[in-house]
Short mmCIF file of C-alpha atoms and ligand atoms in Angstrom, two decimals:
data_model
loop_
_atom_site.label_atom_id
_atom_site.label_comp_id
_atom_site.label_asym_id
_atom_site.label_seq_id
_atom_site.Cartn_x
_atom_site.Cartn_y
_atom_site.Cartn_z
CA UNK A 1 6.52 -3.23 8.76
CA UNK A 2 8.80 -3.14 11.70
CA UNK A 3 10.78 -6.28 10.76
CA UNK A 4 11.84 -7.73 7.26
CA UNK A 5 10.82 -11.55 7.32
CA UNK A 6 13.15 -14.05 6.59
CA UNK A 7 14.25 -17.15 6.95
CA UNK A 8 17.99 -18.17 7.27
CA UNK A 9 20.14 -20.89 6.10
CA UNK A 10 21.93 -22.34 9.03
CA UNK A 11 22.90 -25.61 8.10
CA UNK A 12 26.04 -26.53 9.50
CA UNK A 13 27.03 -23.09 10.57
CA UNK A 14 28.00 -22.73 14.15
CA UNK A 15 25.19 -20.59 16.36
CA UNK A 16 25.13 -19.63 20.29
CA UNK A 17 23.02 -19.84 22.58
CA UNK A 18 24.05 -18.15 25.98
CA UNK A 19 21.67 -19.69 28.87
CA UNK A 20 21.25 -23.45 29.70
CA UNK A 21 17.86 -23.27 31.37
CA UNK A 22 14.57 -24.49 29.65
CA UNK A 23 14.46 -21.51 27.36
CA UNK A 24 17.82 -22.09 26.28
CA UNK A 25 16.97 -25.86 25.47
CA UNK A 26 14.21 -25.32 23.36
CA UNK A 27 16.24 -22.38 21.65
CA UNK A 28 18.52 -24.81 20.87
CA UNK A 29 16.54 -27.80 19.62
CA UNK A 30 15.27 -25.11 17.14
CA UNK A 31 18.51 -24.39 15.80
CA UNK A 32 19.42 -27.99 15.80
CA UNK A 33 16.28 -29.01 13.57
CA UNK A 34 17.71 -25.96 10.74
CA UNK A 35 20.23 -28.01 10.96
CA UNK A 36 22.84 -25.75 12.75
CA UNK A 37 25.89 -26.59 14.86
CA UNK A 38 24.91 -25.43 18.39
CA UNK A 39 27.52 -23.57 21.15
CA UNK A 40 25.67 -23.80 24.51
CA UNK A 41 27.17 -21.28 27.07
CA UNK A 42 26.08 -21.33 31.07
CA UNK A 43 28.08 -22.15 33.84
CA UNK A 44 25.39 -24.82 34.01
CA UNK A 45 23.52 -26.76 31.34
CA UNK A 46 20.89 -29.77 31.54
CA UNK A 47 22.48 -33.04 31.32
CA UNK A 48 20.07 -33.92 28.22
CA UNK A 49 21.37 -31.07 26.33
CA UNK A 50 25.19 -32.41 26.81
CA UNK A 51 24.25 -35.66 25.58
CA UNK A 52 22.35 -34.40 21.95
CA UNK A 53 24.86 -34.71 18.57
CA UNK A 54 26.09 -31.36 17.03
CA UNK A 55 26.44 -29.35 20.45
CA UNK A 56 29.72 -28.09 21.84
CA UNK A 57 29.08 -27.29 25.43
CA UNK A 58 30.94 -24.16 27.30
CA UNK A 59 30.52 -24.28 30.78
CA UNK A 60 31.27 -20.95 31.59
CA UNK A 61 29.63 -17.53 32.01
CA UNK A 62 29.63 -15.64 28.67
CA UNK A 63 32.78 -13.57 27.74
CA UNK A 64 33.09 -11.79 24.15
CA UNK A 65 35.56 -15.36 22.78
CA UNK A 66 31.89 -17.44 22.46
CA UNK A 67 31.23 -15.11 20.00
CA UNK A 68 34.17 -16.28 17.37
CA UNK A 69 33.28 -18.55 14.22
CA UNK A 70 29.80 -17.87 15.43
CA UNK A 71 26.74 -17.12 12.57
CA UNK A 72 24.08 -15.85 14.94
CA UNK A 73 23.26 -15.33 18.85
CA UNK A 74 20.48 -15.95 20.84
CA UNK A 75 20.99 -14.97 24.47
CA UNK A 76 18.48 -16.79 26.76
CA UNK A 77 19.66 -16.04 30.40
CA UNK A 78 17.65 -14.47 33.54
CA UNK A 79 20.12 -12.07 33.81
CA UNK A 80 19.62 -8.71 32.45
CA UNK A 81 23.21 -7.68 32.22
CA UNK A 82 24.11 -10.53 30.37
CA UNK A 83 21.67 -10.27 28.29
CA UNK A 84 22.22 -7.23 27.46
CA UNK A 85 26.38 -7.74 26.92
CA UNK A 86 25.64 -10.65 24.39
CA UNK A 87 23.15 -8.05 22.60
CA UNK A 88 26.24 -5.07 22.47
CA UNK A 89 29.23 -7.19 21.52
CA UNK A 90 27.18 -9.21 18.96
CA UNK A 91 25.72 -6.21 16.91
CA UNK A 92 29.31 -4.28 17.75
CA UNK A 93 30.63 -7.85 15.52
CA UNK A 94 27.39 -7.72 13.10
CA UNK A 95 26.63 -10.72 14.18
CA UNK A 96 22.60 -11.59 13.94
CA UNK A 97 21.21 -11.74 17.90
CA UNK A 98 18.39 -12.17 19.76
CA UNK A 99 17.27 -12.02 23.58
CA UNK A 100 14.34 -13.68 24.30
CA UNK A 101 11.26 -11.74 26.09
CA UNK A 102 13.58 -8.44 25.00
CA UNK A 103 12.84 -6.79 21.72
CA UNK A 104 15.04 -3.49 22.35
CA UNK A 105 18.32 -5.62 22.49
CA UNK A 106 17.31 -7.95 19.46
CA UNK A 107 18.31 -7.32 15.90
CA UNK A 108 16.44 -10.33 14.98
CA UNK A 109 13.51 -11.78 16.63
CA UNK A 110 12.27 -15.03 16.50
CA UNK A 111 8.61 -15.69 14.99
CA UNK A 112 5.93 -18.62 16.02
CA UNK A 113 6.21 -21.20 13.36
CA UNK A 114 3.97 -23.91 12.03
CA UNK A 115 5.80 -26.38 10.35
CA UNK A 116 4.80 -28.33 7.46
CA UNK A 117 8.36 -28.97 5.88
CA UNK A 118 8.37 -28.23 3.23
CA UNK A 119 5.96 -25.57 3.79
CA UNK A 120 6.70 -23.44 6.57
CA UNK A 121 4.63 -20.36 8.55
CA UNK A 122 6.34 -17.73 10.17
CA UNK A 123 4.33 -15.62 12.50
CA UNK A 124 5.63 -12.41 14.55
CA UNK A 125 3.31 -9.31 16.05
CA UNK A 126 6.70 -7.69 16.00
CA UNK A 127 7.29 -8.59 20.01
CA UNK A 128 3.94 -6.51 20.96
CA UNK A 129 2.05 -9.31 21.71
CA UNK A 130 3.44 -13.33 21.59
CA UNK A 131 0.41 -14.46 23.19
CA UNK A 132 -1.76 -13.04 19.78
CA UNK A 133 0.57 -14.65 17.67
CA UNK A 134 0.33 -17.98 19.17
CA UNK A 135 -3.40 -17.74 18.99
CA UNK A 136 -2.93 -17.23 15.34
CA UNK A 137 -0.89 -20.23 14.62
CA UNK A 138 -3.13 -21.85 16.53
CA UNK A 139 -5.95 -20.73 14.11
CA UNK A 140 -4.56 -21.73 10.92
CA UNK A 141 -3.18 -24.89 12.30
CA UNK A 142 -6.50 -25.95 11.84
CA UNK A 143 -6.44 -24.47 8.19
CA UNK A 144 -3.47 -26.53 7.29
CA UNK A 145 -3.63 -29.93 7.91
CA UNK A 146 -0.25 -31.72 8.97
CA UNK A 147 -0.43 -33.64 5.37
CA UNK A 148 0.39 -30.67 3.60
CA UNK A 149 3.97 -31.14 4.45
CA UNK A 150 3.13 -34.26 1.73
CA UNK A 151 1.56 -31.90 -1.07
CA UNK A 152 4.56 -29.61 -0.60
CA UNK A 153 7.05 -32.29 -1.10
CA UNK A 154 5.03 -33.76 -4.26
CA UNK A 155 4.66 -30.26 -6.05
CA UNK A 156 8.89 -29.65 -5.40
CA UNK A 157 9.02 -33.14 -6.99
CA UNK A 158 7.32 -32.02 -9.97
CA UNK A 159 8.86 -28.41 -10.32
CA UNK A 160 10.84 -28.89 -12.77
CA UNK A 161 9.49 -31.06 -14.94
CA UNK A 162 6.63 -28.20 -15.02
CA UNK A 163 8.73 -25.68 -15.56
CA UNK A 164 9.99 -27.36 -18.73
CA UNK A 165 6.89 -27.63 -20.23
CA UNK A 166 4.80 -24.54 -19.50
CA UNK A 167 7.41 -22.37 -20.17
CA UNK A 168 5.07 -18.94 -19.77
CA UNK A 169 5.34 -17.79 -15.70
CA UNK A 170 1.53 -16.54 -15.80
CA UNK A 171 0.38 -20.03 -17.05
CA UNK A 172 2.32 -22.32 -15.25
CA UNK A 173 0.86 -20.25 -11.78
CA UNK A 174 -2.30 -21.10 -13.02
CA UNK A 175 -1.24 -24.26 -13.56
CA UNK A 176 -0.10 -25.09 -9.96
CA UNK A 177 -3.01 -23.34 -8.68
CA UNK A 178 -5.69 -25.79 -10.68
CA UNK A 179 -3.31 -28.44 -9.59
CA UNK A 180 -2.95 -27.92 -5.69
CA UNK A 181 -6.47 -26.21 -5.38
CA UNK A 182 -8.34 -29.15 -6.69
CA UNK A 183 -8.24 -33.17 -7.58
CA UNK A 184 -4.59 -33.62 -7.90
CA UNK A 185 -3.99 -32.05 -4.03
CA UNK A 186 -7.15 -34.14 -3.01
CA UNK A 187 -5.22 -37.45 -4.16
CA UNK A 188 -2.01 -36.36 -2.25
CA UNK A 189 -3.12 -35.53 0.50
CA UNK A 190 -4.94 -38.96 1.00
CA UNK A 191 -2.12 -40.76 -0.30
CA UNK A 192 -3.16 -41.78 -2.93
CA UNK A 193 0.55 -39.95 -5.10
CA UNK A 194 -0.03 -42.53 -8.35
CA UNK A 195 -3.43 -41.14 -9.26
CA UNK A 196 -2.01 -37.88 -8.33
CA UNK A 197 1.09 -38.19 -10.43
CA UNK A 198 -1.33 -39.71 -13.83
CA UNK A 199 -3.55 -36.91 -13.32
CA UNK A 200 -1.10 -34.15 -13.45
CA UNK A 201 0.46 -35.68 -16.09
CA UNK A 202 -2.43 -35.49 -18.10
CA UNK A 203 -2.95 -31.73 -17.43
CA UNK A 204 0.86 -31.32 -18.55
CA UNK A 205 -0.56 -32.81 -22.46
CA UNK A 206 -3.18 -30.88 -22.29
CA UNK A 207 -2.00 -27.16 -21.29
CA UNK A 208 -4.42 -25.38 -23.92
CA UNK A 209 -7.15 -26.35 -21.30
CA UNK A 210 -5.36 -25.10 -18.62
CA UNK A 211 -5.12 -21.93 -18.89
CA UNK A 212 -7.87 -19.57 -19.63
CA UNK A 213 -7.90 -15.51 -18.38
CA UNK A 214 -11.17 -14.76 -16.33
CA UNK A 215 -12.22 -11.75 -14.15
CA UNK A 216 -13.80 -11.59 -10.34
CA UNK A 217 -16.12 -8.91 -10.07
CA UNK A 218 -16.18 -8.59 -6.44
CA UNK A 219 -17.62 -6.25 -3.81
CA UNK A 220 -15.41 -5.23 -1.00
CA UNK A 221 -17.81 -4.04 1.02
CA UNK A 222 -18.04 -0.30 2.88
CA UNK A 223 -14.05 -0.33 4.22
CA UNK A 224 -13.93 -2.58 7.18
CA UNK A 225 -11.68 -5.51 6.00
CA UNK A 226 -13.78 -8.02 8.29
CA UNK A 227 -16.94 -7.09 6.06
CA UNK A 228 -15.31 -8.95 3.16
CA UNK A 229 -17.38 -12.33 2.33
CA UNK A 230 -15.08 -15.61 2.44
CA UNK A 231 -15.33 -16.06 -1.06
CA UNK A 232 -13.93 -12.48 -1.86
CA UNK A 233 -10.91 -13.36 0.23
CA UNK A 234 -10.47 -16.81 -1.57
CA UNK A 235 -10.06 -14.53 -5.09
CA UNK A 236 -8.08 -11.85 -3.86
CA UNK A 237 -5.72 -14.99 -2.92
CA UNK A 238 -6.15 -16.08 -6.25
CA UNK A 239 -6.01 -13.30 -8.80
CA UNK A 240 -3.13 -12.54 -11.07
CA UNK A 241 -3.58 -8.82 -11.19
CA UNK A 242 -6.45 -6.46 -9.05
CA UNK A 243 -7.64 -3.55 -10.38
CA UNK A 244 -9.09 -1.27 -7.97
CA UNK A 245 -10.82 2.34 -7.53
CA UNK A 246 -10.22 4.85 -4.41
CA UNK A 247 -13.55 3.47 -2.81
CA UNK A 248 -11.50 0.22 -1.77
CA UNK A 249 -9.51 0.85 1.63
CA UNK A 250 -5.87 0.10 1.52
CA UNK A 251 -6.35 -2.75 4.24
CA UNK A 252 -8.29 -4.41 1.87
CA UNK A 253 -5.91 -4.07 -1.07
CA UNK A 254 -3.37 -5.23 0.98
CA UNK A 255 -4.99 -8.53 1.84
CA UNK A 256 -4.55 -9.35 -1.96
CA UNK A 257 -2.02 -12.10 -3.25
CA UNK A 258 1.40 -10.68 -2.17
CA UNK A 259 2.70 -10.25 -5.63
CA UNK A 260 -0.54 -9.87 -7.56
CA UNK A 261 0.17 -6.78 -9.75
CA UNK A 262 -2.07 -4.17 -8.35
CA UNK A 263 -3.83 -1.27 -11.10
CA UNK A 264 -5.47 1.66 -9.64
CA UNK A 265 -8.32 3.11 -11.81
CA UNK A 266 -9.07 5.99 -9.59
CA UNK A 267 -12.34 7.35 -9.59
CA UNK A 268 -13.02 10.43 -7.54
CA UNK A 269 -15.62 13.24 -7.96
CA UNK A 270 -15.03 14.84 -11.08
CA UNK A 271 -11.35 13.29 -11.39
CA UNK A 272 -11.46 10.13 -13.11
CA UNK A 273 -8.03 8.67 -13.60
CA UNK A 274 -9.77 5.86 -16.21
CA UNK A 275 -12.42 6.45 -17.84
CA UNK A 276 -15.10 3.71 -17.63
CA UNK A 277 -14.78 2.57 -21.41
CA UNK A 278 -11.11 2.65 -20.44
CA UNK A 279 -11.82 0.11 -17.29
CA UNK A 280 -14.18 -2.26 -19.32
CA UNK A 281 -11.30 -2.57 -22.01
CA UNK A 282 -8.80 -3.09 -19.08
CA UNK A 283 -10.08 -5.78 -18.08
CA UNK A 284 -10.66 -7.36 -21.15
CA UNK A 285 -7.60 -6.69 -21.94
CA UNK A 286 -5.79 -8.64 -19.23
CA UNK A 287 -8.10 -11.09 -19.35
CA UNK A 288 -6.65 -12.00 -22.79
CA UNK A 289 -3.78 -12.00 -21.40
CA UNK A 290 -4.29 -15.43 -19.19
CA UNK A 291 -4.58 -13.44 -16.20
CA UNK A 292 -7.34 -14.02 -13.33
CA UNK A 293 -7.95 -10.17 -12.79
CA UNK A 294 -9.86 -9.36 -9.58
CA UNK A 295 -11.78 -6.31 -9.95
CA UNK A 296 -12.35 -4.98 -6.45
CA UNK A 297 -15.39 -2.49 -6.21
CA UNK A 298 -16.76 -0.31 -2.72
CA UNK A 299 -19.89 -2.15 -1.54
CA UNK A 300 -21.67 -4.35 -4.07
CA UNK A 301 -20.60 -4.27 -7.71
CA UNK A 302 -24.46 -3.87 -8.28
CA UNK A 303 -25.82 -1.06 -6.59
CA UNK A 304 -24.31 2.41 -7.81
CA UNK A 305 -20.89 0.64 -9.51
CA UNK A 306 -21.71 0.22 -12.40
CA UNK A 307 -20.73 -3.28 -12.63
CA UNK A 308 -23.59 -4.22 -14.69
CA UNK A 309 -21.49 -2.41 -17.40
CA UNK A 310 -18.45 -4.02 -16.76
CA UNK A 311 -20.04 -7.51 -17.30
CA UNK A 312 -21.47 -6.75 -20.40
CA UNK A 313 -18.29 -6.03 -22.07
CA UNK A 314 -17.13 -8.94 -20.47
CA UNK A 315 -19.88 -10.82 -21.74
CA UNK A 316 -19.54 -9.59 -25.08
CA UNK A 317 -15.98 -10.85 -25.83
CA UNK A 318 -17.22 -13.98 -24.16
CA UNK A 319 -14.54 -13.56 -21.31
CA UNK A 320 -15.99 -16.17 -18.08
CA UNK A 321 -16.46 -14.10 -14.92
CA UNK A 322 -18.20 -14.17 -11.40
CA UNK A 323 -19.98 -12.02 -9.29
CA UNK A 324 -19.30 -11.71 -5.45
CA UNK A 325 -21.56 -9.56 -3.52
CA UNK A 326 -20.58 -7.57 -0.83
CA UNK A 327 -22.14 -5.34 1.66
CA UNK A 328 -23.53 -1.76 0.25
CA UNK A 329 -22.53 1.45 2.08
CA UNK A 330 -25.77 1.72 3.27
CA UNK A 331 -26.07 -1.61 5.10
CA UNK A 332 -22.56 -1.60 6.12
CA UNK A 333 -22.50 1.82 7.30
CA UNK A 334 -26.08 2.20 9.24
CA UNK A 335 -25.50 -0.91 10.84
CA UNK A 336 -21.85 0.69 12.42
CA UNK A 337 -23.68 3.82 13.28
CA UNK A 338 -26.29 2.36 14.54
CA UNK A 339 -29.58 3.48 12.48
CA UNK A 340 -31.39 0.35 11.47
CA UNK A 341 -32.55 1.14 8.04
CA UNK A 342 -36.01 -0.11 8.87
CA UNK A 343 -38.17 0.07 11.86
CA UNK A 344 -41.56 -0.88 12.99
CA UNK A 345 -42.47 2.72 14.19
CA UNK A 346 -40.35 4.67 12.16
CA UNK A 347 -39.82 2.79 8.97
CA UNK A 348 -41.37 0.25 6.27
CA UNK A 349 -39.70 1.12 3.54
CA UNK A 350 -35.84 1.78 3.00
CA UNK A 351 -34.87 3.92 -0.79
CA UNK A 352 -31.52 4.01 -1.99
CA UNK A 353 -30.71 6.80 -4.77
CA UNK A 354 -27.63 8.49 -5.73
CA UNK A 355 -27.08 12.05 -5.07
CA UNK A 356 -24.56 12.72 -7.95
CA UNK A 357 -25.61 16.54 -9.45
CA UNK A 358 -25.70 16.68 -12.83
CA UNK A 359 -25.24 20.17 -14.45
CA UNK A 360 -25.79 21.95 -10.78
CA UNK A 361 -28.94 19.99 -10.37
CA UNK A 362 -30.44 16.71 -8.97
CA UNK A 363 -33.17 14.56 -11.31
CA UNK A 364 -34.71 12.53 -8.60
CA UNK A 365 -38.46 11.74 -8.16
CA UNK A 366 -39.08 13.97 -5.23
CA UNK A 367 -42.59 12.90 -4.69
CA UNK A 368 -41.26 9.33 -3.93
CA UNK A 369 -38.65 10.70 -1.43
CA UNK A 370 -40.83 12.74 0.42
CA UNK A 371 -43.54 10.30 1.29
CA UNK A 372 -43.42 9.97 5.03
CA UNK A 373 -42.39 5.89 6.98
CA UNK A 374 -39.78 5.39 4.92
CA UNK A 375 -35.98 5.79 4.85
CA UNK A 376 -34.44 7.32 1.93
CA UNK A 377 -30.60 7.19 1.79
CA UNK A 378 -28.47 8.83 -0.66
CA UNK A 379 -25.23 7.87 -2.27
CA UNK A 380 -22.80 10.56 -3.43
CA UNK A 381 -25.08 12.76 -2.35
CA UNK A 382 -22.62 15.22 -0.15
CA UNK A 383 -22.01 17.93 -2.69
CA UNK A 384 -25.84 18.36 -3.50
CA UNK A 385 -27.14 18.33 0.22
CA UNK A 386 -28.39 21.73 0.21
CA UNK A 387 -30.49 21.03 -2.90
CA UNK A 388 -31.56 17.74 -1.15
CA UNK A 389 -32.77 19.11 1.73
CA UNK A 390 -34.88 21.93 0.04
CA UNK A 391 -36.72 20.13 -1.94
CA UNK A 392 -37.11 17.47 0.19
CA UNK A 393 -39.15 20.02 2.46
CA UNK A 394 -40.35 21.54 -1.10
CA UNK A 395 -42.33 18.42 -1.32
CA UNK A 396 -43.72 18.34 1.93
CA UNK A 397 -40.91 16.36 4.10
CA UNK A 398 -41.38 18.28 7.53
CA UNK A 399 -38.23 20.70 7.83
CA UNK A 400 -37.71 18.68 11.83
CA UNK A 401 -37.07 15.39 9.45
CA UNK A 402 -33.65 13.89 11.18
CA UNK A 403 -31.10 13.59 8.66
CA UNK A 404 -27.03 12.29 9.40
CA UNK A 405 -24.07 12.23 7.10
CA UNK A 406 -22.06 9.20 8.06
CA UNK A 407 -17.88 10.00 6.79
CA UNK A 408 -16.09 6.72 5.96
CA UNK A 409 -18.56 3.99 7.90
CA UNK A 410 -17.19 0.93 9.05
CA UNK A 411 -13.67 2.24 8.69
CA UNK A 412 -11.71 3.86 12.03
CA UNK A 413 -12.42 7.30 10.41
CA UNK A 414 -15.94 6.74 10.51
CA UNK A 415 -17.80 10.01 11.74
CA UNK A 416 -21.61 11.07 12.35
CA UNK A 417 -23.14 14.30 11.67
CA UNK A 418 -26.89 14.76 12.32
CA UNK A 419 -29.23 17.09 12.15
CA UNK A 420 -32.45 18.16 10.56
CA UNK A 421 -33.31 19.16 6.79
CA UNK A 422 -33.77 22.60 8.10
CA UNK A 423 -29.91 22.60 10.19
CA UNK A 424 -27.86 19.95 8.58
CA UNK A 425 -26.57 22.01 5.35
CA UNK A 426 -25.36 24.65 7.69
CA UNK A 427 -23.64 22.34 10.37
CA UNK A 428 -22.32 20.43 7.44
CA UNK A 429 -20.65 23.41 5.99
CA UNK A 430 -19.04 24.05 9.05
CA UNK A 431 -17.78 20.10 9.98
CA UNK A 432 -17.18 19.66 6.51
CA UNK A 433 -17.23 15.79 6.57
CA UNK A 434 -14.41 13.78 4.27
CA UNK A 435 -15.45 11.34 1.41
CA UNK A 436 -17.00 9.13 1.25
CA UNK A 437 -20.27 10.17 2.83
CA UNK A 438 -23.71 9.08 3.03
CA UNK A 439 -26.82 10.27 3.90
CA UNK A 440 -29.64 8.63 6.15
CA UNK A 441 -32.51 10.49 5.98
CA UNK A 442 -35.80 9.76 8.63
CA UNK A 443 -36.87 9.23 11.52
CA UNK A 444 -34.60 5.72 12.05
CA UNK A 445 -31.69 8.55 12.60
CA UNK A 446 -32.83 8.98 15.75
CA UNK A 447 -32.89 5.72 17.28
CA UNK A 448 -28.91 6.08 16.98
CA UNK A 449 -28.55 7.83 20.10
CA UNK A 450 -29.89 4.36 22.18
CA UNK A 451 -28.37 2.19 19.59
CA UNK A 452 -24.83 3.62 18.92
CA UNK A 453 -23.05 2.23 22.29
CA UNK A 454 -22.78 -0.76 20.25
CA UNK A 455 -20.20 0.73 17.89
CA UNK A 456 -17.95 3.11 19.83
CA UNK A 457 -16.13 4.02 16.66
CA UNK A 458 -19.26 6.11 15.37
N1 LIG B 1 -21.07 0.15 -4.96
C1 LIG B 1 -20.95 0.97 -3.78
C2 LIG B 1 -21.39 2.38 -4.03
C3 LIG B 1 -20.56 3.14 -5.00
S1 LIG B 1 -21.06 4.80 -5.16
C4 LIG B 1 -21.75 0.34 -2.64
O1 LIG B 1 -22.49 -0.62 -2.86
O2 LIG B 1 -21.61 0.79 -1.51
C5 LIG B 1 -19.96 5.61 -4.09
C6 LIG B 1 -20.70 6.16 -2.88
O3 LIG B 1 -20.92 5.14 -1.93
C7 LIG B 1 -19.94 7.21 -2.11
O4 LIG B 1 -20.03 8.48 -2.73
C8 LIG B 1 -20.66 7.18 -0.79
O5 LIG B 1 -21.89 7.85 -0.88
C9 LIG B 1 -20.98 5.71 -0.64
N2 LIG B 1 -19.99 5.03 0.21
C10 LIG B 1 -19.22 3.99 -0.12
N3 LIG B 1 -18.47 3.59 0.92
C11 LIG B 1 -18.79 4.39 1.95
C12 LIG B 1 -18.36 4.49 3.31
N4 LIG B 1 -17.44 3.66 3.81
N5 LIG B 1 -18.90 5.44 4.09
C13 LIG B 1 -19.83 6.28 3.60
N6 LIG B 1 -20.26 6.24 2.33
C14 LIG B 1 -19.76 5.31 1.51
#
């Protein structure tokens, strides 16, 4: 974070803007709308400007005396040296200032906004890119209709009242939530505030229905944040608390509610921070609590994570939950290294095991690999890959079978490593590849070398 967002109180504190051109204008209609008191400084300033209530006009080039009585600075003039004076003398006073189109002489910059007073959106690529950011606002213009200005107002109306009678933080967010995610918002924003007022007065008699602790099993998919499903995204904005292993990229942690409490349960190879009893009663446990607790998993919650497990404790204290899929390693990854899992000349059938060695060895049904037109790819598999490969070709897989060991698919880490069953240990050894890996194993491997250009990160 280059920039701590904020927003400022200027109501009836005096601000300056230096420049009366265009710029300067709309700088200063800004301020006036906070409800500032506005200084214009130029030796010339638009007539319309003159004319608008709370501005004291200076016509004048800038000298260091603007600056006294004054809150904050924005310099908007075409002239770099100006610019650049305003910027010195107003930091040298610790005075907030900011030059527009100039990031180095800013100490505050000014971000796109989408207004919905109450509700307002800041938006700022930290001055890299203002045309991105107005493409943004842009996007979630659409998102948020102009009416939610009116559900903003009618939930400050109600604050307090709330607050006095769901006295318990976690419940009364859960109360807002049911109330502004569902009928009540619905009747506000089509005007309709009476029906909306009788219904959440209702829900404020009847808080014991309210509030009830549930958990989100979700799948986050292989790492790349834009692999997350909508409705995974519409629970990570929702959920109290997230509990999450090291398989989950930090991207995609991040994109959960700002102040959702956040629980790492660790899990790496032989180094588990919580035990899996100790996860299943976790969850439970905060579930109790009244808390919606996400439980982000790698991939699908499904397929090698063991969130058939989780449910059934879940189940068994009769705790509601839901299941979001995601996408597995091994769909997520091929596809951004470009080896279709399937093919009509290499391919009819696609296997996924798991690699894990137990007690030095591997318990897999090696017949089954081995058969040939087939993909077989293996999960957590890295550590046993010399084993794999032997017996693989123990069983009568040809030692030329092309093999890769994808590091971190989807994610800008990702890495490829082929080979054959008879090479890859050896070349592994020497790359040696980070977790977490998979293996693709067949002939599909091969088609990566027409297919790759697609994803230039592999
Ligand atoms: N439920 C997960 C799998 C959990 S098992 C899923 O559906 O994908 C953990 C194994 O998944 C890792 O050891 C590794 O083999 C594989 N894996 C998960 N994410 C991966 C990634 N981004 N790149 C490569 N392998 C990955």
């Amino acid at each position: 974070m280059d920039f701590l967002p904020i927003f400022q109180n200027v109501k009836g504190r005096l601000c300056l803007v230096v420049g009366g051109g265009s710029v300067g204008m709309r700088k200063a209609g800004v301020l006036l709308e906070a409800g500032a008191k506005v200084r214009v400084v130029a030796p010339d300033i638009d007539e319309a400007l003159k004319a608008q209530a709370n501005v004291e006009v200076v016509l004048a080039r800038f000298d260091e005396s603007h600056l006294e009585g004054v809150a904050l600075v924005i310099a908007a003039t075409d002239d770099c040296g100006v610019n650049k004076q305003v910027s010195v003398l107003a930091q040298a006073r610790n005075i907030p200032v900011n030059v527009v189109d100039d990031p180095g002489l800013c100490s505050f910059i000014m971000p796109a906004i989408l207004d919905r007073s109450p509700l307002m959106v800041a938006f700022s690529s930290g001055g890299a890119s203002p045309v991105l950011t107005r493409m943004m606002r842009g996007k979630l213009e659409t998102v948020i209709p102009q009416n939610y200005s009116r559900l903003a107002a009618f939930a400050e109306r109600f604050r307090e009242l709330v607050k006095t009678k769901v006295t318990n933080p976690a419940k009364r967010r859960i109360f807002w939530e049911n109330a502004l995610d569902g009928v009540v918002a619905e009747k506000v924003l089509t005007g309709d505030e009476n029906s909306a007022e009788a219904m959440l007065q209702q829900m404020l008699e009847n808080e014991d229905n309210i509030v009830r602790g549930e958990v989100y099993l979700v799948g986050a998919g292989p790492g790349d944040p834009d692999l997350l499903t909508f409705r995974a995204l519409r629970l990570m904005q929702k959920a109290d608390v997230v509990v999450y292993d090291n398989l989950v990229s930090k991207p995609i942690v991040d994109m959960a509610r700002r102040d959702a409490e956040r629980i790492f349960v660790g899990k790496k190879r032989a180094d588990h921070t919580l035990r899996q009893e100790e996860i299943n009663e976790l969850l439970v446990r905060l579930a109790k609590q009244g808390k919606r607790v996400l439980r982000l998993k790698g991939g699908d919650p499904f397929i090698f994570g063991r969130g058939g497990e989780e449910i059934e404790t879940l189940a068994a204290e009769g705790i509601p939950f839901q299941v979001v899929p995601g996408i597995t390693a091994a769909s997520g990854v091929a596809s951004y290294a470009g080896i279709p899992l399937t093919h009509r000349d290499h391919a009819q059938a696609c296997v996924f095991v798991t690699g894990h060695l137990k007690d030095g060895t591997m318990n897999l049904d090696w017949e089954l690999l081995a058969r040939p037109r087939q993909t077989v790819v293996v999960y957590m598999g890295l550590h046993g890959l010399d084993t794999l490969c032997a017996k693989l070709v123990e069983h009568g897989m040809p030692d030329t079978t092309p093999i890769a060991i994808v590091q971190q698919g989807t994610t800008p880490n990702q890495r490829v490593i082929t080979g054959t069953l008879a090479t890859l240990p050896g070349i592994a050894e020497r790359e040696q590849p980070q977790a977490p890996t998979l293996i693709i194993i067949g002939g599909v491997v091969t088609l990566r070398e027409k297919l790759a250009w697609f994803h230039p990160q592999g």
